[in-house]
């Protein structure tokens, strides 16, 4: 009876990167995703990559897909002393990775890659900010951060009202994820004028490279190739002019993104349509 009742409730679904990039590979999870997608009156996607992916995986629901570009918003102007938290002096160059500590975010793998970077550029520092979301993985990460305390540290999540201040204090923003729909952190970081170094996955492509005609806002690295990470990191470390151009491109792109009010209005219209009879 409950299932019959639930089937009559209008449903709007917003699939995430984990749904289609990770859970889709697991048969039982895939069956749930397919069932939910078929029941939904509309499916909201906020990146072109996910839009095309869903059209390819489930062509029968294509007419119910709605693409609503994502906006960004900073929830305050509070100060955050990021460089002080990282033990940075004026001579240091700071990488910043804001993400919960779990395997899909690649925090530990990124730390290991940055160890090689630090061996070649000792002035580099890295600060990880995020909650421990996977106990076993977080324990390993904490242990290796302590072992590499000369250049790395880990703090709790930055309070949302202070995240803009944190981005602006960093020199390069990192994303080491193995799966993303569209990273809020990268979108916010580029809008704050920070260059990024991110894993070369479909969900990061647009955020970092933009559309045709846009100037790149950072570099993508091959997560399977440590030498590629090292090469891209050294370019960003050694070339201040390149970092500046990437940052300027992010600010320009941000001016053309929808406002939060525009995004909310488009979402509200989809929900209203889903509630109409028929």
Short mmCIF file of C-alpha atoms in Angstrom, two decimals:
data_model
loop_
_atom_site.label_atom_id
_atom_site.label_comp_id
_atom_site.label_asym_id
_atom_site.label_seq_id
_atom_site.Cartn_x
_atom_site.Cartn_y
_atom_site.Cartn_z
CA UNK A 1 0.00 0.00 0.00
CA UNK A 2 2.81 2.39 0.90
CA UNK A 3 4.52 1.67 -2.42
CA UNK A 4 1.29 2.37 -4.32
CA UNK A 5 0.85 5.65 -2.43
CA UNK A 6 4.48 6.66 -3.02
CA UNK A 7 4.13 6.01 -6.74
CA UNK A 8 1.53 8.78 -6.93
CA UNK A 9 3.81 11.41 -5.37
CA UNK A 10 5.42 13.62 -8.04
CA UNK A 11 9.15 12.97 -8.18
CA UNK A 12 11.94 15.19 -9.47
CA UNK A 13 15.42 13.65 -9.42
CA UNK A 14 18.81 15.35 -9.58
CA UNK A 15 21.38 12.59 -10.31
CA UNK A 16 24.90 13.17 -9.01
CA UNK A 17 28.31 12.18 -10.27
CA UNK A 18 28.55 9.28 -7.83
CA UNK A 19 25.23 7.89 -9.08
CA UNK A 20 26.36 7.66 -12.70
CA UNK A 21 30.13 7.26 -12.37
CA UNK A 22 30.37 4.88 -9.39
CA UNK A 23 27.05 3.30 -8.42
CA UNK A 24 26.09 2.65 -12.05
CA UNK A 25 28.86 0.04 -12.20
CA UNK A 26 27.25 -1.96 -9.36
CA UNK A 27 24.33 -4.04 -10.64
CA UNK A 28 22.00 -3.64 -7.65
CA UNK A 29 22.69 0.07 -7.43
CA UNK A 30 22.19 0.46 -11.19
CA UNK A 31 18.80 -1.24 -10.95
CA UNK A 32 17.72 1.25 -8.28
CA UNK A 33 18.94 4.21 -10.34
CA UNK A 34 17.08 3.00 -13.43
CA UNK A 35 13.88 2.42 -11.44
CA UNK A 36 14.00 5.88 -9.86
CA UNK A 37 14.79 7.59 -13.16
CA UNK A 38 11.87 5.87 -14.86
CA UNK A 39 9.49 6.95 -12.09
CA UNK A 40 10.64 10.58 -12.06
CA UNK A 41 8.55 13.15 -13.88
CA UNK A 42 11.65 15.24 -14.51
CA UNK A 43 15.39 14.75 -14.06
CA UNK A 44 17.41 17.88 -13.38
CA UNK A 45 21.05 17.89 -14.50
CA UNK A 46 23.46 20.74 -13.88
CA UNK A 47 26.33 19.85 -16.15
CA UNK A 48 26.37 19.16 -19.87
CA UNK A 49 28.49 16.06 -19.25
CA UNK A 50 25.80 14.48 -17.04
CA UNK A 51 23.12 15.55 -19.53
CA UNK A 52 24.85 13.70 -22.38
CA UNK A 53 25.66 10.74 -20.12
CA UNK A 54 22.04 10.20 -19.11
CA UNK A 55 20.85 10.57 -22.69
CA UNK A 56 23.30 7.84 -23.66
CA UNK A 57 22.53 5.49 -20.74
CA UNK A 58 18.75 5.95 -20.68
CA UNK A 59 17.59 7.35 -24.04
CA UNK A 60 13.97 6.56 -23.20
CA UNK A 61 13.91 9.32 -20.55
CA UNK A 62 15.63 11.98 -22.68
CA UNK A 63 12.46 14.08 -23.06
CA UNK A 64 12.20 14.40 -19.27
CA UNK A 65 15.75 15.71 -18.81
CA UNK A 66 16.04 19.37 -17.83
CA UNK A 67 19.39 21.14 -17.95
CA UNK A 68 19.68 23.92 -15.36
CA UNK A 69 23.16 25.51 -15.20
CA UNK A 70 24.60 25.73 -11.71
CA UNK A 71 25.19 29.04 -9.96
CA UNK A 72 27.55 29.77 -7.09
CA UNK A 73 27.16 31.76 -3.91
CA UNK A 74 29.43 32.72 -1.04
CA UNK A 75 27.61 32.65 2.28
CA UNK A 76 29.56 35.45 3.92
CA UNK A 77 32.65 37.60 4.02
CA UNK A 78 34.23 36.29 7.21
CA UNK A 79 38.01 36.15 7.41
CA UNK A 80 39.82 32.84 7.56
CA UNK A 81 43.56 32.70 8.21
CA UNK A 82 44.30 29.83 5.84
CA UNK A 83 47.99 30.51 5.43
CA UNK A 84 48.47 30.73 9.17
CA UNK A 85 46.66 27.40 9.59
CA UNK A 86 48.99 25.87 7.01
CA UNK A 87 52.12 27.32 8.60
CA UNK A 88 52.87 29.33 5.47
CA UNK A 89 55.30 32.21 5.29
CA UNK A 90 55.39 34.78 2.48
CA UNK A 91 57.94 32.63 0.65
CA UNK A 92 55.65 29.58 0.51
CA UNK A 93 53.21 28.60 -2.23
CA UNK A 94 50.02 27.05 -0.86
CA UNK A 95 47.89 24.30 -2.41
CA UNK A 96 44.41 23.95 -0.91
CA UNK A 97 42.09 20.92 -1.18
CA UNK A 98 38.67 21.47 0.44
CA UNK A 99 36.84 18.11 0.53
CA UNK A 100 35.57 15.49 2.93
CA UNK A 101 38.06 12.71 3.56
CA UNK A 102 36.85 9.68 1.60
CA UNK A 103 38.18 7.55 -1.25
CA UNK A 104 36.23 9.21 -4.07
CA UNK A 105 37.86 12.56 -3.22
CA UNK A 106 41.38 11.16 -3.54
CA UNK A 107 42.76 13.11 -0.56
CA UNK A 108 45.35 10.49 0.36
CA UNK A 109 46.47 9.89 -3.21
CA UNK A 110 46.85 13.64 -3.70
CA UNK A 111 48.99 13.91 -0.57
CA UNK A 112 51.32 11.22 -1.92
CA UNK A 113 51.60 13.01 -5.26
CA UNK A 114 52.38 16.30 -3.52
CA UNK A 115 55.18 14.64 -1.57
CA UNK A 116 57.07 14.28 -4.85
CA UNK A 117 56.27 17.88 -5.72
CA UNK A 118 57.64 19.03 -2.37
CA UNK A 119 60.87 17.12 -2.95
CA UNK A 120 61.47 19.25 -6.04
CA UNK A 121 59.98 22.52 -4.73
CA UNK A 122 60.51 22.64 -0.94
CA UNK A 123 58.65 25.96 -0.62
CA UNK A 124 55.36 24.21 -1.42
CA UNK A 125 52.78 23.66 1.32
CA UNK A 126 49.38 21.93 1.15
CA UNK A 127 46.36 22.27 3.40
CA UNK A 128 43.48 19.78 3.37
CA UNK A 129 40.19 20.90 4.92
CA UNK A 130 37.37 18.44 5.38
CA UNK A 131 35.51 16.12 7.72
CA UNK A 132 36.50 12.43 8.06
CA UNK A 133 33.72 10.67 6.13
CA UNK A 134 35.29 7.21 5.79
CA UNK A 135 36.82 5.89 9.01
CA UNK A 136 39.47 3.55 7.60
CA UNK A 137 40.54 5.89 4.82
CA UNK A 138 40.64 8.86 7.21
CA UNK A 139 42.89 6.99 9.64
CA UNK A 140 45.41 6.28 6.88
CA UNK A 141 45.17 9.86 5.67
CA UNK A 142 45.71 11.31 9.16
CA UNK A 143 48.73 9.08 9.72
CA UNK A 144 50.38 10.10 6.45
CA UNK A 145 49.61 13.79 6.95
CA UNK A 146 51.45 13.61 10.28
CA UNK A 147 54.36 11.81 8.62
CA UNK A 148 54.55 14.64 6.09
CA UNK A 149 53.94 17.47 8.52
CA UNK A 150 56.86 19.44 7.13
CA UNK A 151 54.69 20.50 4.20
CA UNK A 152 51.16 19.13 4.78
CA UNK A 153 48.38 19.66 7.30
CA UNK A 154 44.71 18.76 7.75
CA UNK A 155 42.07 20.92 9.41
CA UNK A 156 38.27 20.65 9.86
CA UNK A 157 36.01 22.08 7.16
CA UNK A 158 36.24 25.83 6.64
CA UNK A 159 33.01 27.50 7.89
CA UNK A 160 30.84 28.38 4.85
CA UNK A 161 30.83 32.15 5.60
CA UNK A 162 34.65 32.11 5.43
CA UNK A 163 35.24 29.95 2.33
CA UNK A 164 35.80 32.91 -0.01
CA UNK A 165 38.52 34.22 2.28
CA UNK A 166 40.11 30.75 2.31
CA UNK A 167 40.12 30.48 -1.48
CA UNK A 168 41.70 33.90 -1.87
CA UNK A 169 44.46 33.02 0.60
CA UNK A 170 45.50 29.93 -1.38
CA UNK A 171 47.68 29.99 -4.48
CA UNK A 172 46.29 26.88 -6.21
CA UNK A 173 43.07 24.94 -5.55
CA UNK A 174 43.15 21.15 -5.88
CA UNK A 175 40.57 18.56 -6.86
CA UNK A 176 41.72 14.93 -6.84
CA UNK A 177 38.32 13.26 -7.22
CA UNK A 178 37.78 10.05 -9.15
CA UNK A 179 34.14 11.08 -9.74
CA UNK A 180 32.30 14.41 -9.87
CA UNK A 181 29.03 15.65 -11.24
CA UNK A 182 30.07 19.28 -11.13
CA UNK A 183 32.31 20.38 -8.27
CA UNK A 184 30.94 23.29 -6.24
CA UNK A 185 34.41 23.82 -4.78
CA UNK A 186 36.01 24.24 -8.22
CA UNK A 187 33.21 26.51 -9.40
CA UNK A 188 33.59 28.71 -6.32
CA UNK A 189 37.38 28.67 -6.49
CA UNK A 190 37.56 29.74 -10.14
CA UNK A 191 34.98 32.48 -9.49
CA UNK A 192 37.25 33.70 -6.69
CA UNK A 193 40.08 34.04 -9.21
CA UNK A 194 42.11 31.02 -8.13
CA UNK A 195 43.85 28.70 -10.62
CA UNK A 196 43.06 25.01 -10.20
CA UNK A 197 44.79 21.68 -10.65
CA UNK A 198 42.18 18.95 -11.00
CA UNK A 199 41.88 15.31 -11.95
CA UNK A 200 41.08 14.65 -15.60
CA UNK A 201 37.57 13.27 -15.19
CA UNK A 202 34.46 14.19 -17.20
CA UNK A 203 32.87 16.14 -14.33
CA UNK A 204 35.89 18.45 -14.03
CA UNK A 205 36.38 19.21 -17.72
CA UNK A 206 34.01 22.15 -18.12
CA UNK A 207 34.81 23.71 -14.73
CA UNK A 208 38.52 23.83 -15.58
CA UNK A 209 38.60 24.19 -19.37
CA UNK A 210 35.32 26.01 -20.02
CA UNK A 211 33.45 25.90 -23.29
CA UNK A 212 34.93 26.48 -26.74
CA UNK A 213 36.36 29.98 -26.81
CA UNK A 214 36.89 30.20 -23.05
CA UNK A 215 40.38 30.51 -21.63
CA UNK A 216 41.28 27.60 -19.35
CA UNK A 217 41.00 28.22 -15.61
CA UNK A 218 43.59 25.65 -14.65
CA UNK A 219 45.11 22.33 -15.61
CA UNK A 220 43.81 18.77 -15.63
CA UNK A 221 46.09 15.88 -14.72
CA UNK A 222 45.89 12.15 -15.44
CA UNK A 223 45.17 10.42 -12.14
CA UNK A 224 46.85 7.26 -13.41
CA UNK A 225 50.11 9.06 -14.22
CA UNK A 226 52.05 10.53 -11.26
CA UNK A 227 54.50 12.17 -13.65
CA UNK A 228 51.67 14.10 -15.29
CA UNK A 229 50.60 15.47 -11.89
CA UNK A 230 54.18 16.46 -11.14
CA UNK A 231 54.60 18.18 -14.50
CA UNK A 232 51.34 20.15 -14.21
CA UNK A 233 52.02 21.09 -10.59
CA UNK A 234 55.49 22.41 -11.44
CA UNK A 235 54.07 24.54 -14.25
CA UNK A 236 51.66 26.20 -11.83
CA UNK A 237 54.31 26.61 -9.15
CA UNK A 238 56.97 28.10 -11.41
CA UNK A 239 54.82 30.27 -13.69
CA UNK A 240 53.13 33.07 -11.78
CA UNK A 241 51.90 34.59 -15.04
CA UNK A 242 50.08 31.38 -15.96
CA UNK A 243 48.44 31.25 -12.53
CA UNK A 244 47.31 34.86 -12.94
CA UNK A 245 45.80 34.22 -16.40
CA UNK A 246 43.91 31.17 -15.16
CA UNK A 247 42.56 33.20 -12.23
CA UNK A 248 41.45 36.06 -14.46
CA UNK A 249 39.66 33.62 -16.76
CA UNK A 250 37.71 32.23 -13.81
CA UNK A 251 36.51 35.67 -12.80
CA UNK A 252 35.42 36.42 -16.38
CA UNK A 253 33.48 33.15 -16.62
CA UNK A 254 31.77 33.79 -13.28
CA UNK A 255 30.22 36.99 -14.65
CA UNK A 256 28.17 34.92 -17.13
CA UNK A 257 26.97 32.23 -14.70
CA UNK A 258 23.36 32.35 -13.51
CA UNK A 259 22.63 33.96 -10.17
CA UNK A 260 21.34 31.80 -7.30
CA UNK A 261 17.94 33.47 -7.76
CA UNK A 262 17.88 32.49 -11.44
CA UNK A 263 18.83 28.90 -10.65
CA UNK A 264 16.23 28.68 -7.87
CA UNK A 265 13.56 30.10 -10.17
CA UNK A 266 14.26 27.51 -12.86
CA UNK A 267 14.21 24.70 -10.28
CA UNK A 268 10.92 25.97 -8.84
CA UNK A 269 9.33 25.93 -12.31
CA UNK A 270 10.35 22.30 -12.79
CA UNK A 271 8.83 21.33 -9.43
CA UNK A 272 5.64 23.22 -10.30
CA UNK A 273 5.37 21.39 -13.63
CA UNK A 274 5.93 18.06 -11.88
CA UNK A 275 2.97 18.73 -9.57
CA UNK A 276 0.51 19.41 -12.37
CA UNK A 277 -2.04 16.64 -12.96
CA UNK A 278 -1.54 14.30 -15.90
#
